[in-house]
Amino acid sequence: MSTPYPFTAVVGQDDLRLALLLNAVSPAVGGVLVRGEKGTAKSTAVRALSALLPEVEVVVGCRFSCAPGAPDPACPDGPHETGPGSSRPARVVELPVGASEDRLVGALDIERALAEGVKAFEPGLLADANRGVLYVDEVNLLHDHLVDLLLDAAAMGSSYVEREGVSVRHAARFLLVGTMNPEEGELRPQLLDRFGLTVEVAASREPDLRVEVVRRRLAYDDDPASFTARWADEEDALRARVVAARALLPEVRLGDAALRQIAATCAAFEVDGMRADIVMARTATALAAWAGRTVVLAEDVRQAALLALPHRRRRNPFDAPGLDEEKLDDTLEEFGGGDDAPEDDPDPDGPGGGGQPPQDGPEGPQDGPVDTAEESARPEEPAQPEEGQGGRPAGTGEQSAVRAAEPFRTKMLSVPGLGEGAAGRRSRARTDHGRTTGSRRPRGALTKLHLAATVQAAAPHQRARGRSGRGLVVRRDDLRQATREGREGNLVLFVVDASGSMAARQRMSAVKGAVLSLLLDAYQRRDKVGLITFRGKDATVALPPTSSVDAAAVRLETLPTGGRTPLSAGLLKAHDVLRVERMRDPARRSLLVVVTDGRATGGPDPVALGARAARLHAAEGTASVVVDCESGPVRLGLAGALAGELGGTAVTLDELRADSIAGLVRDVQGASGAHRRVA
């Protein structure tokens, strides 16, 4: 068994360490969500926390870690008699991103339940994590239904497993910790709210601290046991402080003044619901216990707000997390100070300081910073005036970026047919969750029983099987798996014309607003997105396909315009990107969204080149839609012609709005479909 990196040896990351320790003191705080770039000790700190948690007393042989003094009366392994048990270290159970629902909550043997009438239950990770820590790395990449199950269990303290009327319940009380890299996509606001605290972590830019990180990591890699032994005294001291704070917690008094500050702060920052108030109250109480006090002070309320509120203020994925500390201080001052502090503060280091090295900086083991940001489109040299193929002069020089118009709710764009990609909310697909559409013989373990089909398969054989009682004689060959239809997420690849013909300020603002609206729609439907821009002489991948729609929004906001219109270059670049993505993830279907007025300039016969590039996408069956940005009383219809070459759909900016009186866009035509315009 590998030796974990010592918690006290992590360099800096004070907020991360404090948030984890507060949850160790009071698991009712509700867990921690750690957001930050890769290589910032997120996983290291979480795994190291288990060594600081007190050992747990469990009933011998119980798979659900029941406490000997108060066993769960509904435990599937029960009933247990009260009596002495055995002690073991607290567990840190990791939930892999690719875990199935049965692996998370456990599985019922439906075959034995039907044929023998017994509840044969195989516990999942929630049972393993009971009275310990459940760690979810890259929680933002988990399927939504798994996150819902996970957070429901964390909120209720128990897990329910139900299969066709057969149900099992067991205790599931654990400290929930999730880590994520925002570059790979965000969690929905509803899910963010279910985490008690959140912290942002980043690698220090101070050379001395980075040197210390590397020095400790190398020493640990050379001899983990020896390195851990050097930190044993600090670990013991911090472990003792956690135990003392837990014992003091019931005595901490949360006065009316502190409660008023908590309520006023949540109201001032317009936080939805009441969960934030409750989490702040529990966090402030834990902070007081951690500092060795029995009274909550204003400083505890302030620190609790900084940990509990930033992620609850996000209304959409383009809002930056954070808290206005000046506004926070003004609110706390307006509603009075907290209760008076005792004269003697037993903890001179203050909250978060005990047992840890006095240093600021990143964490222990980390890699050097890696800049994964794609280079933005470089300014083009001012182009010479050229007659555009669309009947007007092409744009000449580069113009500065303009702000996007306000986003709006867009109409539904989906890929036709039935896919089998990752769960999402855009196109029809065969999924594990959704409406039942039929049945089939199970491949491997049975997970979703189709009861009617199973009974129908077993019924003709009852006499031959010697049925004599009221029960149905069911065998393995009779079982039928339900097939279900739901929605999948797609790869939405935006190809945006940033040339001179699109450069009018009001026009480009509307175009950016439309793309921003589509990005928001992609976020809500759990899509991956990519962004390609074309202008001047070439096309640029502004953002490779990613789950982070807010990263795409940032690139869009700073997008410059001007120059010629190399339409064919943009479509060819999109073809290359989609080809690579098909190899990486063959099950994820793509939707190509071309935002242009349809004009093409530069080189010999640019219109014909653009049409040839469009036909490449049509030949491969890529679903596509052209957002026609042409404006004015006289329109050439070039975007509609481009949609025809793509074998897709053309829709104007006005028609893209969900509240438009124009017809509803339901399916984007594939290569085999005829071009049509929504009218």
XYZ file of C-alpha atoms in Angstrom:
679
model
C 0.000 0.000 0.000
C 1.419 3.400 -1.007
C 2.260 5.972 1.672
C 0.077 9.086 1.275
C 1.680 12.497 1.114
C 1.415 14.251 4.527
C -1.326 16.864 4.763
C 0.904 19.209 6.752
C 3.615 19.037 4.081
C 1.383 20.668 1.466
C 2.850 24.078 0.701
C 0.407 26.963 0.955
C -3.164 26.468 -0.333
C -4.490 27.812 2.970
C -8.122 28.055 1.835
C -8.109 24.487 0.550
C -6.621 23.096 3.745
C -8.964 25.133 5.927
C -12.083 24.047 4.015
C -11.118 20.389 4.294
C -10.343 20.686 7.992
C -13.640 22.442 8.718
C -15.494 19.554 7.117
C -13.435 17.137 9.181
C -14.523 19.032 12.297
C -18.179 19.293 11.206
C -19.273 17.001 8.334
C -22.657 18.782 8.438
C -20.995 21.689 6.601
C -21.713 19.728 3.436
C -18.411 19.004 1.716
C -16.009 20.948 -0.461
C -15.754 21.692 -4.164
C -12.165 22.482 -5.165
C -11.786 24.411 -8.423
C -8.427 25.029 -10.009
C -5.883 24.389 -12.678
C -4.128 21.071 -12.968
C -1.099 20.372 -10.796
C -2.231 22.345 -7.742
C -2.371 19.570 -5.115
C -6.146 19.189 -5.191
C -6.058 15.402 -5.191
C -3.007 15.242 -2.934
C -4.626 17.286 -0.168
C -7.865 15.299 -0.295
C -6.128 11.927 -0.111
C -3.930 13.165 2.730
C -6.943 14.235 4.788
C -7.830 10.655 5.750
C -4.755 10.417 7.986
C -6.111 13.274 10.119
C -9.553 11.797 10.662
C -10.163 9.846 13.881
C -10.557 6.094 13.581
C -14.114 4.785 13.370
C -15.665 1.995 15.419
C -17.607 -0.457 13.224
C -19.658 -3.600 13.692
C -17.511 -6.608 12.844
C -18.458 -8.001 9.436
C -20.874 -5.199 8.509
C -20.330 -4.069 4.914
C -21.973 -0.705 5.671
C -19.750 0.361 8.604
C -22.514 0.503 11.214
C -21.500 1.958 14.604
C -21.526 -0.709 17.356
C -23.255 1.590 19.839
C -25.995 2.710 17.454
C -26.302 0.362 14.488
C -28.612 1.281 11.623
C -31.897 -0.605 12.213
C -32.472 -0.794 8.447
C -28.963 -2.028 7.602
C -29.134 -4.743 4.913
C -26.582 -6.752 6.915
C -28.585 -6.341 10.132
C -30.088 -6.537 12.542
C -26.970 -5.969 14.659
C -26.751 -6.494 18.373
C -25.182 -3.679 20.334
C -21.786 -4.542 21.703
C -18.063 -4.050 21.167
C -16.849 -3.587 17.624
C -13.524 -3.058 15.909
C -11.775 0.141 14.949
C -10.347 1.001 11.536
C -8.984 4.136 9.849
C -11.467 6.424 8.116
C -11.640 5.644 4.406
C -11.179 7.902 1.406
C -13.230 6.263 -1.336
C -12.679 7.523 -4.883
C -15.467 7.612 -7.451
C -14.071 7.198 -10.994
C -15.486 9.472 -13.691
C -16.553 6.474 -15.774
C -18.338 4.651 -12.943
C -21.782 3.175 -13.606
C -24.862 3.812 -11.510
C -24.657 0.295 -10.058
C -21.036 0.865 -9.045
C -22.045 4.035 -7.203
C -25.203 2.989 -5.359
C -24.917 -0.796 -5.475
C -26.775 -3.467 -7.412
C -29.722 -5.731 -6.741
C -29.749 -9.219 -8.226
C -33.082 -9.008 -10.039
C -32.863 -12.629 -11.175
C -32.727 -13.912 -7.586
C -35.355 -11.409 -6.472
C -37.829 -12.717 -9.066
C -36.975 -16.405 -8.950
C -36.153 -16.869 -5.256
C -37.810 -13.901 -3.590
C -34.622 -12.774 -1.800
C -32.957 -9.367 -1.752
C -29.386 -10.073 -2.827
C -27.631 -6.686 -2.641
C -24.056 -5.909 -3.651
C -22.990 -2.632 -1.963
C -21.560 0.211 -4.028
C -19.143 3.038 -3.361
C -21.684 4.963 -1.272
C -21.710 2.082 1.215
C -17.898 1.927 1.245
C -17.723 5.669 1.976
C -20.177 5.602 4.892
C -18.583 7.397 7.876
C -15.609 8.348 5.695
C -14.725 10.559 2.718
C -16.098 10.203 -0.791
C -13.756 11.857 -3.280
C -14.853 12.652 -6.832
C -12.035 13.808 -9.069
C -13.215 15.789 -12.129
C -16.744 15.948 -10.720
C -17.748 18.248 -13.577
C -17.231 15.362 -16.011
C -19.622 12.999 -14.214
C -22.940 12.291 -15.896
C -25.709 14.435 -14.470
C -27.773 11.521 -13.147
C -24.767 10.218 -11.177
C -24.156 13.638 -9.658
C -27.840 13.847 -8.696
C -27.668 10.464 -6.957
C -24.450 11.408 -5.232
C -25.661 14.731 -3.892
C -29.048 13.352 -2.850
C -27.298 10.693 -0.769
C -25.000 13.333 0.746
C -27.983 15.517 1.687
C -30.154 12.712 3.140
C -27.424 10.622 4.739
C -28.779 7.463 3.140
C -28.927 5.717 -0.227
C -31.949 4.080 -1.801
C -31.588 1.410 -4.478
C -34.776 0.442 -6.292
C -35.254 -2.049 -9.124
C -38.748 -2.959 -10.313
C -40.393 -2.612 -6.915
C -37.540 -4.211 -4.958
C -35.767 -1.638 -2.771
C -32.877 -1.485 -0.314
C -31.869 1.422 1.933
C -28.607 1.869 3.808
C -26.807 4.649 5.632
C -24.502 6.826 3.542
C -23.043 9.593 5.683
C -19.786 10.833 4.250
C -17.686 13.899 3.691
C -18.136 14.784 0.011
C -15.163 16.351 -1.750
C -15.118 17.141 -5.462
C -12.305 18.564 -7.550
C -12.520 20.049 -11.018
C -10.622 22.022 -13.613
C -12.936 24.809 -14.902
C -11.238 24.613 -18.319
C -12.998 21.269 -18.830
C -16.494 22.580 -18.155
C -18.659 23.830 -15.317
C -21.185 22.235 -13.032
C -24.766 23.406 -13.261
C -25.690 26.086 -10.664
C -28.172 23.668 -9.064
C -25.365 21.195 -8.457
C -22.895 23.828 -7.325
C -25.336 24.819 -4.611
C -25.294 21.310 -3.135
C -21.625 21.599 -2.169
C -21.231 23.288 1.194
C -17.988 25.156 0.495
C -15.885 25.984 -2.515
C -12.282 27.100 -2.892
C -10.264 28.316 -5.858
C -6.690 27.064 -6.056
C -3.826 28.134 -8.281
C -0.104 27.584 -8.425
C 2.002 30.303 -6.845
C 4.108 32.517 -9.093
C 6.677 33.044 -6.330
C 9.930 31.258 -7.290
C 10.897 30.468 -3.661
C 7.600 28.723 -2.989
C 7.784 26.796 -6.216
C 11.290 25.677 -5.285
C 9.970 24.389 -1.949
C 7.192 22.496 -3.728
C 9.677 20.744 -5.996
C 12.109 20.049 -3.152
C 9.437 18.344 -1.040
C 8.025 16.403 -3.942
C 11.416 15.034 -4.928
C 12.167 14.082 -1.309
C 8.834 12.279 -1.057
C 9.351 10.398 -4.331
C 12.842 9.294 -3.272
C 11.745 7.854 0.085
C 8.022 8.198 0.968
C 8.335 6.494 4.352
C 11.232 8.657 5.517
C 9.605 11.848 4.246
C 6.330 11.010 6.001
C 8.180 10.246 9.245
C 9.698 13.753 9.251
C 6.197 15.213 9.294
C 4.765 12.801 11.871
C 4.807 15.304 14.775
C 2.950 17.941 12.748
C 0.430 15.336 11.601
C -0.165 14.164 15.178
C -0.646 17.728 16.399
C -3.130 18.541 13.658
C -5.002 15.265 14.212
C -5.305 16.082 17.907
C -6.630 19.527 17.055
C -9.313 18.033 14.818
C -10.408 15.734 17.652
C -10.458 18.645 20.133
C -12.484 20.839 17.764
C -15.008 18.049 17.237
C -15.429 17.701 20.977
C -15.825 21.484 21.412
C -18.291 21.927 18.540
C -21.496 21.164 20.519
C -20.593 23.892 23.012
C -20.140 26.669 20.437
C -22.804 29.381 20.678
C -24.120 31.069 17.543
C -25.578 34.330 18.836
C -28.322 36.485 17.356
C -25.829 39.103 16.176
C -23.918 36.523 14.112
C -27.156 35.087 12.748
C -28.257 38.566 11.631
C -24.948 39.052 9.861
C -25.313 35.715 8.102
C -28.856 36.451 6.942
C -27.965 40.005 5.870
C -24.930 38.804 3.907
C -26.904 36.165 1.991
C -29.621 38.716 1.229
C -27.128 41.382 0.150
C -25.510 39.008 -2.351
C -28.947 37.843 -3.616
C -28.250 34.164 -2.988
C -31.137 31.902 -4.001
C -32.839 29.769 -1.359
C -31.876 29.211 2.278
C -29.141 26.585 1.949
C -26.436 29.262 1.919
C -27.632 30.677 5.277
C -27.567 27.227 6.875
C -24.136 26.358 5.458
C -22.713 29.698 6.593
C -24.050 29.135 10.107
C -22.502 25.663 10.315
C -19.227 26.872 8.832
C -18.958 29.815 11.229
C -19.617 27.465 14.154
C -16.925 25.061 12.907
C -14.497 27.987 12.528
C -15.050 28.992 16.126
C -14.473 25.421 17.312
C -11.359 25.174 15.152
C -10.013 28.320 16.808
C -10.778 26.866 20.244
C -13.616 29.296 21.020
C -17.192 28.726 22.154
C -18.516 31.976 20.649
C -18.893 32.825 16.939
C -17.244 36.137 16.022
C -17.688 38.480 13.065
C -14.419 37.206 11.625
C -15.905 33.696 11.557
C -18.938 34.965 9.650
C -16.695 36.755 7.162
C -14.544 33.684 6.525
C -17.659 31.517 6.233
C -19.060 33.853 3.573
C -15.845 33.682 1.541
C -16.043 29.883 1.531
C -19.798 29.324 1.202
C -21.096 32.040 -1.141
C -18.917 32.493 -4.271
C -20.236 29.448 -6.146
C -23.828 30.235 -5.204
C -23.794 33.622 -6.932
C -23.317 32.248 -10.453
C -26.433 32.617 -12.574
C -24.962 31.258 -15.812
C -21.656 29.721 -16.923
C -20.297 33.068 -18.113
C -20.430 34.641 -14.646
C -17.050 34.704 -12.933
C -17.111 33.117 -9.468
C -16.055 35.293 -6.589
C -17.239 37.692 -3.920
C -16.934 41.461 -3.580
C -15.043 41.653 -0.293
C -15.624 45.402 0.084
C -19.379 44.848 -0.145
C -19.059 41.967 2.322
C -17.233 44.153 4.856
C -19.803 46.931 4.470
C -22.650 44.488 5.089
C -21.025 43.008 8.178
C -20.339 46.478 9.557
C -23.867 47.705 8.840
C -25.467 44.849 10.736
C -23.178 45.072 13.733
C -20.269 43.031 14.980
C -20.481 39.440 16.098
C -20.636 38.404 19.720
C -17.800 39.559 21.905
C -14.690 37.411 21.816
C -13.245 35.915 24.996
C -10.294 37.809 26.381
C -7.878 34.898 26.001
C -7.699 33.407 22.545
C -6.425 29.840 22.977
C -5.253 29.736 19.374
C -2.661 32.434 18.589
C -2.399 31.270 15.003
C -6.081 31.933 14.300
C -8.336 29.791 12.132
C -6.548 27.498 9.757
C -3.109 27.951 11.232
C -2.680 25.103 13.654
C -0.101 22.425 12.987
C 0.819 23.640 9.504
C 3.971 25.347 8.282
C 3.648 29.165 8.190
C 4.001 29.637 4.460
C 2.102 30.851 1.464
C 2.222 29.193 -1.892
C 1.064 26.208 -3.843
C 0.892 22.698 -2.613
C 3.237 19.825 -2.138
C 3.365 17.607 -5.193
C 2.607 19.478 -8.345
C 3.754 19.744 -11.878
C 4.912 22.960 -13.407
C 2.282 25.193 -14.935
C 1.136 24.236 -18.383
C -0.474 26.867 -20.531
C -3.099 25.095 -22.620
C -4.756 28.207 -23.962
C -4.860 28.331 -27.697
C -3.290 31.352 -29.301
C -5.898 33.845 -30.420
C -6.145 34.854 -34.020
C -3.250 37.135 -34.934
C -3.992 40.535 -36.426
C -3.777 40.515 -40.184
C -1.879 43.048 -42.205
C -4.279 45.554 -43.701
C -5.561 44.027 -46.911
C -5.750 45.883 -50.177
C -9.271 46.680 -51.320
C -10.639 43.795 -53.311
C -13.925 43.287 -55.052
C -15.849 40.598 -53.139
C -17.598 37.771 -54.906
C -20.755 38.659 -53.063
C -21.207 41.910 -54.957
C -19.568 44.406 -52.583
C -16.011 45.339 -51.640
C -14.378 43.117 -49.069
C -13.372 44.598 -45.704
C -9.862 45.957 -45.547
C -8.105 46.534 -42.234
C -8.580 44.911 -38.847
C -11.098 46.434 -36.463
C -11.084 46.194 -32.699
C -13.288 43.690 -30.927
C -16.831 44.756 -30.039
C -18.939 43.567 -27.141
C -21.586 40.928 -27.719
C -25.243 41.844 -27.593
C -27.366 40.420 -24.796
C -27.853 36.647 -25.173
C -31.317 35.242 -25.776
C -33.031 31.857 -25.611
C -32.491 30.030 -28.879
C -34.617 27.518 -30.696
C -33.821 23.847 -30.517
C -31.147 22.615 -32.921
C -30.600 18.868 -32.932
C -28.891 16.160 -34.938
C -31.343 13.877 -36.781
C -31.506 10.150 -36.174
C -30.830 8.141 -33.031
C -27.379 8.287 -31.468
C -25.566 6.456 -28.687
C -23.309 9.195 -27.362
C -22.725 10.653 -23.912
C -25.802 11.558 -21.909
C -27.002 15.095 -22.514
C -30.037 17.115 -23.529
C -29.843 17.799 -27.241
C -30.427 14.943 -29.713
C -32.344 11.680 -29.467
C -30.224 8.712 -28.358
C -30.284 5.285 -26.777
C -29.465 5.874 -23.123
C -29.638 4.195 -19.716
C -32.223 6.736 -18.596
C -35.320 7.936 -20.390
C -38.563 6.517 -21.687
C -38.765 2.778 -22.306
C -39.042 1.972 -26.006
C -38.631 -1.811 -26.083
C -36.706 -4.769 -24.723
C -33.830 -7.075 -25.577
C -31.904 -9.949 -24.062
C -29.374 -8.638 -21.528
C -25.729 -8.420 -22.501
C -23.912 -9.109 -19.250
C -25.514 -8.100 -15.937
C -29.175 -7.112 -15.997
C -29.602 -3.481 -14.943
C -33.015 -2.284 -16.207
C -35.630 -5.035 -16.166
C -38.488 -4.926 -18.676
C -41.041 -6.663 -16.474
C -43.799 -7.175 -19.049
C -41.398 -8.652 -21.613
C -39.876 -10.931 -18.959
C -43.286 -12.264 -17.901
C -44.260 -12.727 -21.533
C -41.086 -14.740 -22.167
C -41.557 -16.936 -19.078
C -45.310 -17.529 -19.320
C -45.371 -20.215 -22.077
C -42.982 -22.472 -20.110
C -44.725 -22.619 -16.734
C -46.320 -26.063 -17.202
C -43.080 -27.581 -18.517
C -41.209 -26.168 -15.530
C -43.623 -27.812 -13.119
C -45.164 -24.683 -11.691
C -47.447 -25.609 -8.781
C -47.729 -22.482 -6.641
C -48.787 -18.924 -7.273
C -45.318 -17.652 -8.090
C -43.958 -17.428 -11.607
C -41.026 -19.725 -12.396
C -38.436 -17.416 -13.996
C -35.113 -18.470 -15.434
C -32.155 -16.538 -16.700
C -33.149 -16.912 -20.352
C -36.496 -15.257 -19.630
C -35.040 -11.967 -18.401
C -35.344 -8.980 -20.713
C -33.411 -5.733 -20.523
C -35.393 -2.543 -21.113
C -34.167 -0.361 -23.975
C -34.616 3.318 -23.332
C -34.505 6.509 -25.328
C -33.311 9.800 -23.920
C -31.073 12.646 -25.050
C -27.372 12.870 -25.791
C -24.863 15.677 -25.807
C -23.207 16.563 -29.099
C -20.092 18.316 -30.276
C -21.236 21.744 -31.466
C -18.499 23.236 -33.639
C -18.901 26.945 -34.395
C -17.315 28.360 -37.542
C -17.551 32.154 -37.296
C -16.913 34.605 -40.125
C -14.790 37.450 -38.689
C -13.935 39.111 -41.988
C -14.415 42.683 -43.114
C -17.837 41.988 -44.559
C -19.009 41.214 -41.009
C -17.135 44.067 -39.353
C -19.841 46.694 -38.973
C -19.987 47.311 -35.219
C -23.718 46.882 -34.751
C -23.773 43.836 -36.974
C -20.851 42.053 -35.301
C -22.321 42.773 -31.880
C -25.530 41.009 -32.930
C -23.550 38.087 -34.372
C -21.552 37.661 -31.165
C -24.765 37.838 -29.178
C -26.239 35.037 -31.284
C -23.146 32.830 -30.857
C -23.115 33.572 -27.118
C -26.763 32.498 -26.972
C -25.941 29.249 -28.753
C -23.041 28.675 -26.343
C -25.380 29.119 -23.385
C -27.761 26.645 -24.997
C -24.867 24.199 -25.469
C -23.962 24.534 -21.785
C -27.521 23.748 -20.720
C -27.654 20.733 -23.043
C -24.283 19.362 -21.820
C -22.510 19.621 -25.183
C -18.867 19.916 -26.052
C -18.081 23.039 -28.061
C -15.328 24.230 -30.372
C -14.701 27.585 -32.057
C -13.107 28.283 -35.455
C -12.796 31.757 -36.922
C -11.844 32.735 -40.454
C -10.621 36.105 -41.707
C -7.750 37.556 -43.732
C -5.940 34.692 -45.406
C -6.682 31.695 -43.200
C -8.796 30.086 -40.494
C -7.824 29.622 -36.838
C -8.936 27.138 -34.198
C -9.712 29.688 -31.500
C -10.768 26.931 -29.102
C -10.320 23.175 -29.609
C -13.370 21.038 -28.701
C -13.922 21.265 -24.957
C -16.660 21.067 -22.349
C -15.840 24.583 -21.147
C -18.322 26.875 -22.865
C -17.182 29.826 -20.767
C -13.711 29.490 -22.329
C -15.372 29.756 -25.744
C -17.258 32.850 -24.569
C -13.991 34.513 -23.514
C -12.399 33.836 -26.924
C -15.506 35.165 -28.655
C -15.499 38.379 -26.639
C -11.969 39.307 -27.760
C -12.454 38.264 -31.385
C -11.130 40.936 -33.800
C -12.587 41.426 -37.263
C -11.428 42.636 -40.654
C -9.755 41.449 -43.828
C -10.881 39.094 -46.554
C -13.355 36.199 -46.260
C -11.616 32.816 -46.686
C -14.806 30.766 -46.361
C -13.258 27.612 -47.779
C -10.396 27.781 -45.243
C -12.897 27.910 -42.368
C -14.853 24.911 -43.659
C -11.699 22.892 -44.339
C -10.367 23.631 -40.871
C -13.697 22.453 -39.440
C -13.433 19.277 -41.509
C -10.007 18.528 -40.014
C -11.205 19.177 -36.450
C -14.265 16.952 -36.856
C -12.182 14.163 -38.403
C -9.879 14.095 -35.373
C -12.807 14.231 -32.933
C -14.509 11.283 -34.651
C -11.402 9.207 -33.978
C -11.240 10.336 -30.348
C -14.921 9.824 -29.567
C -16.757 7.908 -32.321
C -20.028 7.800 -30.360
C -20.386 11.588 -30.038
C -22.183 13.053 -33.029
C -21.373 16.525 -34.334
C -23.364 19.623 -35.215
C -21.650 22.188 -37.436
C -22.861 25.777 -36.944
C -21.545 28.207 -39.574
C -22.133 31.874 -38.719
C -21.673 33.950 -41.882
C -23.346 36.126 -44.483
C -22.196 33.637 -47.133
C -19.723 35.893 -48.911
C -16.323 34.526 -49.979
C -13.305 36.511 -51.203
C -9.626 35.966 -51.823
C -7.917 33.768 -54.384
C -9.286 32.467 -57.676
C -12.998 31.600 -57.625
C -13.476 31.647 -53.818
C -17.191 30.862 -54.057
C -16.541 27.592 -55.888
C -13.839 26.666 -53.364
C -16.272 27.297 -50.517
C -18.911 25.111 -52.179
C -16.421 22.267 -52.651
C -15.396 22.473 -48.984
C -19.062 22.429 -47.944
C -19.707 19.293 -49.994
C -16.978 17.488 -48.016
C -19.105 17.883 -44.892
C -22.240 16.820 -46.757
C -20.528 13.684 -48.050
C -19.649 12.617 -44.497
C -23.177 13.197 -43.202
C -22.279 16.039 -40.847
C -25.414 17.720 -39.532
C -25.139 21.455 -40.117
C -26.916 24.771 -39.799
C -25.956 28.114 -41.320
C -26.832 31.204 -39.284
C -27.452 33.803 -41.987
C -26.027 37.148 -40.837
C -26.888 39.072 -44.003
C -28.777 42.274 -43.264
C -30.351 45.153 -45.180
C -33.269 45.435 -47.573
C -31.410 43.730 -50.425
C -30.181 40.218 -49.668
C -28.230 37.949 -51.977
C -29.146 34.637 -50.348
C -25.549 33.413 -50.292
C -25.917 31.811 -46.849
C -28.903 29.819 -48.073
C -26.889 28.573 -51.028
C -24.093 27.541 -48.658
C -26.597 25.618 -46.518
C -27.711 23.810 -49.659
C -24.147 22.703 -50.396
C -23.772 21.532 -46.788
C -27.059 19.645 -47.021
C -28.203 21.503 -43.922
C -30.488 24.259 -42.709
C -30.291 28.030 -43.015
C -31.784 30.240 -40.330
C -31.574 34.019 -39.924
C -30.587 35.756 -36.719
C -34.221 36.676 -36.090
C -35.418 33.130 -36.716
C -32.874 31.801 -34.236
C -34.749 33.313 -31.298
C -37.050 30.981 -29.399
C -39.709 33.690 -29.190
C -39.579 34.441 -32.915
C -42.831 34.151 -34.862
C -40.907 32.243 -37.525
C -41.205 28.474 -37.715
C -39.535 26.199 -35.181
C -36.182 24.610 -36.049
C -36.427 21.017 -34.826
C -33.948 18.904 -36.755
C -30.902 20.009 -38.690
C -30.922 18.213 -42.030
C -28.066 15.777 -42.560
C -26.243 15.170 -45.804
C -29.124 13.132 -47.218
C -31.729 15.802 -46.452
C -32.678 18.536 -48.826
C -31.849 22.128 -48.028
C -34.677 24.021 -46.419
C -35.086 27.434 -44.856
C -37.118 27.899 -41.707
C -39.871 30.331 -42.483
